[in-house]
Short mmCIF file of C-alpha atoms in Angstrom, two decimals:
data_model
loop_
_atom_site.label_atom_id
_atom_site.label_comp_id
_atom_site.label_asym_id
_atom_site.label_seq_id
_atom_site.Cartn_x
_atom_site.Cartn_y
_atom_site.Cartn_z
CA SER Q 25 -6.97 -93.69 -7.17
CA SER Q 26 -9.48 -94.00 -9.97
CA LEU Q 27 -13.20 -93.48 -10.52
CA ASP Q 28 -13.71 -97.14 -9.62
CA LYS Q 29 -11.71 -97.13 -6.41
CA ALA Q 30 -10.66 -94.16 -4.29
CA SER Q 31 -7.45 -94.41 -2.28
CA ASN Q 32 -6.14 -93.03 0.99
CA LYS Q 33 -2.58 -94.28 0.54
CA LEU Q 34 0.28 -91.82 0.97
CA PHE Q 35 3.55 -92.31 -0.88
CA VAL Q 36 6.92 -90.60 -0.59
CA MET Q 37 9.77 -90.43 -3.08
CA ASN Q 38 13.02 -88.54 -3.30
CA SER Q 39 13.38 -85.44 -5.50
CA TYR Q 40 14.83 -87.57 -8.33
CA GLY Q 41 11.61 -89.60 -8.62
CA GLU Q 42 13.24 -92.69 -7.17
CA ASN Q 43 12.63 -94.89 -4.13
CA LEU Q 44 8.83 -94.67 -4.11
CA ARG Q 45 7.46 -96.13 -0.88
CA GLU Q 46 4.14 -96.11 0.93
CA LEU Q 47 3.89 -94.44 4.33
CA GLN Q 48 1.93 -96.37 6.94
CA CYS Q 49 -0.23 -94.29 9.31
CA ASN Q 50 -2.69 -95.49 11.96
CA LYS Q 51 -5.47 -92.94 11.44
CA VAL Q 52 -5.87 -91.67 7.87
CA PRO Q 53 -8.56 -89.57 6.15
CA GLU Q 54 -11.19 -91.44 4.16
CA ALA Q 55 -10.24 -92.61 0.67
CA ARG Q 56 -10.98 -90.01 -2.02
CA TRP Q 57 -10.06 -88.50 -5.36
CA LYS Q 58 -10.25 -85.00 -6.92
CA HIS Q 59 -8.79 -83.46 -3.73
CA THR Q 60 -5.73 -81.24 -3.31
CA LEU Q 61 -2.54 -81.68 -1.28
CA ASN Q 62 -0.36 -78.67 -0.45
CA ALA Q 63 3.04 -78.78 1.26
CA ILE Q 64 3.01 -75.77 3.59
CA SER Q 65 6.39 -76.41 5.15
CA GLU Q 66 9.01 -79.12 5.12
CA GLN Q 67 7.03 -80.81 7.90
CA ARG Q 68 3.33 -80.43 6.96
CA VAL Q 69 1.02 -81.32 4.06
CA VAL Q 70 -2.60 -80.12 3.85
CA LEU Q 71 -5.39 -82.23 2.32
CA ILE Q 72 -8.51 -80.34 1.19
CA GLY Q 73 -11.87 -81.72 0.02
CA GLY Q 74 -12.35 -84.39 -2.63
CA ARG Q 75 -14.93 -87.08 -3.18
CA ASN Q 76 -15.45 -90.80 -3.56
CA LYS Q 77 -18.42 -92.81 -4.88
CA GLU Q 78 -20.54 -92.18 -1.78
CA LYS Q 79 -19.32 -88.92 -0.19
CA TYR Q 80 -18.25 -85.35 -0.90
CA PHE Q 81 -15.73 -83.86 1.51
CA SER Q 82 -15.36 -80.41 3.04
CA ASP Q 83 -12.61 -81.42 5.43
CA VAL Q 84 -9.15 -79.92 5.89
CA HIS Q 85 -6.55 -82.36 7.26
CA VAL Q 86 -2.89 -81.71 8.11
CA TYR Q 87 -0.29 -84.45 7.77
CA ASN Q 88 2.74 -84.01 10.05
CA VAL Q 89 5.73 -85.51 8.24
CA LYS Q 90 7.93 -85.73 11.32
CA ARG Q 91 5.28 -87.45 13.48
CA ASN Q 92 3.67 -89.43 10.62
CA THR Q 93 0.19 -88.39 11.78
CA TRP Q 94 -2.97 -86.91 10.22
CA LYS Q 95 -5.18 -84.39 12.04
CA LEU Q 96 -8.59 -83.03 11.02
CA VAL Q 97 -8.25 -79.28 11.62
CA LYS Q 98 -11.32 -77.73 9.98
CA LYS Q 99 -14.26 -78.18 7.64
CA LEU Q 100 -15.03 -75.75 4.84
CA PRO Q 101 -18.60 -74.37 4.72
CA TYR Q 102 -19.26 -76.52 1.62
CA ALA Q 103 -17.92 -79.78 0.22
CA THR Q 104 -15.67 -79.27 -2.79
CA TYR Q 105 -13.86 -81.40 -5.34
CA SER Q 106 -11.99 -80.68 -8.59
CA HIS Q 107 -10.97 -77.35 -7.06
CA SER Q 108 -7.64 -75.52 -7.36
CA THR Q 109 -5.29 -74.41 -4.62
CA CYS Q 110 -2.11 -72.41 -4.21
CA ASN Q 111 -0.25 -71.54 -1.05
CA TRP Q 112 2.15 -68.99 0.35
CA TYR Q 113 3.91 -68.25 3.61
CA ASN Q 114 4.18 -64.81 5.19
CA PRO Q 115 7.16 -64.62 7.57
CA LYS Q 116 5.82 -61.39 9.09
CA ASP Q 117 2.91 -63.17 10.77
CA ASN Q 118 4.32 -66.74 10.64
CA LEU Q 119 1.17 -68.00 8.90
CA ASP Q 120 0.82 -70.43 6.02
CA ARG Q 121 -2.10 -69.64 3.70
CA ILE Q 122 -3.85 -71.71 1.06
CA VAL Q 123 -6.20 -70.18 -1.51
CA VAL Q 124 -9.00 -72.56 -2.54
CA SER Q 125 -10.91 -71.59 -5.67
CA GLY Q 126 -13.45 -73.11 -8.01
CA GLY Q 127 -14.40 -76.72 -7.77
CA ILE Q 128 -17.70 -78.55 -7.76
CA ASP Q 129 -20.08 -79.00 -4.84
CA ALA Q 130 -22.07 -82.08 -3.75
CA TYR Q 131 -24.92 -81.10 -6.11
CA GLY Q 132 -22.71 -80.89 -9.20
CA SER Q 133 -22.74 -77.07 -9.29
CA THR Q 134 -19.60 -75.05 -9.92
CA HIS Q 135 -18.38 -73.14 -6.87
CA GLN Q 136 -18.20 -69.38 -7.15
CA MET Q 137 -16.36 -69.03 -3.85
CA VAL Q 138 -12.76 -68.33 -2.96
CA TYR Q 139 -11.48 -69.36 0.45
CA VAL Q 140 -8.22 -68.34 2.08
CA ILE Q 141 -7.25 -70.85 4.73
CA GLY Q 142 -4.67 -69.66 7.26
CA ILE Q 143 -2.82 -72.31 9.30
CA ASN Q 144 -0.36 -71.49 12.06
CA GLU Q 145 2.34 -73.80 13.46
CA ALA Q 146 -0.09 -75.19 16.07
CA ASN Q 147 -2.55 -76.06 13.24
CA LYS Q 148 -5.05 -73.40 14.35
CA VAL Q 149 -7.08 -72.59 11.25
CA THR Q 150 -8.88 -69.45 10.13
CA ILE Q 151 -10.94 -69.23 6.96
CA ILE Q 152 -12.03 -66.17 5.03
CA GLY Q 153 -14.11 -66.45 1.90
CA GLY Q 154 -16.21 -64.61 -0.60
CA LYS Q 155 -18.25 -65.08 -3.73
CA VAL Q 156 -16.46 -64.44 -7.00
CA PRO Q 157 -18.57 -62.78 -9.69
CA VAL Q 158 -19.15 -64.84 -12.83
CA ILE Q 159 -17.81 -63.02 -15.88
CA ASN Q 160 -17.78 -63.53 -19.61
CA ALA Q 161 -14.77 -63.24 -21.94
CA GLU Q 162 -15.26 -59.49 -22.58
CA GLN Q 163 -15.43 -58.76 -18.86
CA ALA Q 164 -12.31 -60.82 -18.14
CA ILE Q 165 -10.00 -57.96 -19.15
CA GLN Q 166 -11.64 -55.58 -16.67
CA PRO Q 167 -10.60 -55.87 -13.01
CA SER Q 168 -13.41 -56.93 -10.70
CA PRO Q 169 -13.30 -56.45 -6.91
CA VAL Q 170 -13.84 -59.47 -4.66
CA SER Q 171 -15.00 -59.02 -1.08
CA LEU Q 172 -13.76 -61.65 1.35
CA THR Q 173 -15.47 -62.29 4.70
CA ASN Q 174 -14.01 -63.83 7.82
CA LEU Q 175 -16.02 -67.06 8.01
CA GLU Q 176 -15.04 -67.64 11.62
CA ASP Q 177 -17.48 -64.87 12.64
CA GLN Q 178 -20.48 -66.51 10.94
#
């Protein structure tokens, strides 16, 4: 995709960077750019946020590799694009988690929120989040506590 034309095409290639091919799905999320994609298992990929010329997205979609299907599983409290994500899996509770931080909202303001999205095998989603304090370079070396709130209760 580019700033002129967003895309909702999904491609797959082998681990050697060969055999690039487009996957065809019936129902796909809207075309966008500046989103994130996280592989949370060998069978699922999570799409978060993004934007195109007309819209800003807060949606969380899961792509099931085995079934070749997309499913909208949640919406974040705010639209976000140009954000960062990282994920981890905890075998003790069998839950995949994705941390969403930073990004820009629909008004062009920088997000000061961190979300932790938990997704179980049935694609049930929980979200906790909290505001991250803005700091300057001198404060960056001092640890700063962050309070996260379960957003499902709000």
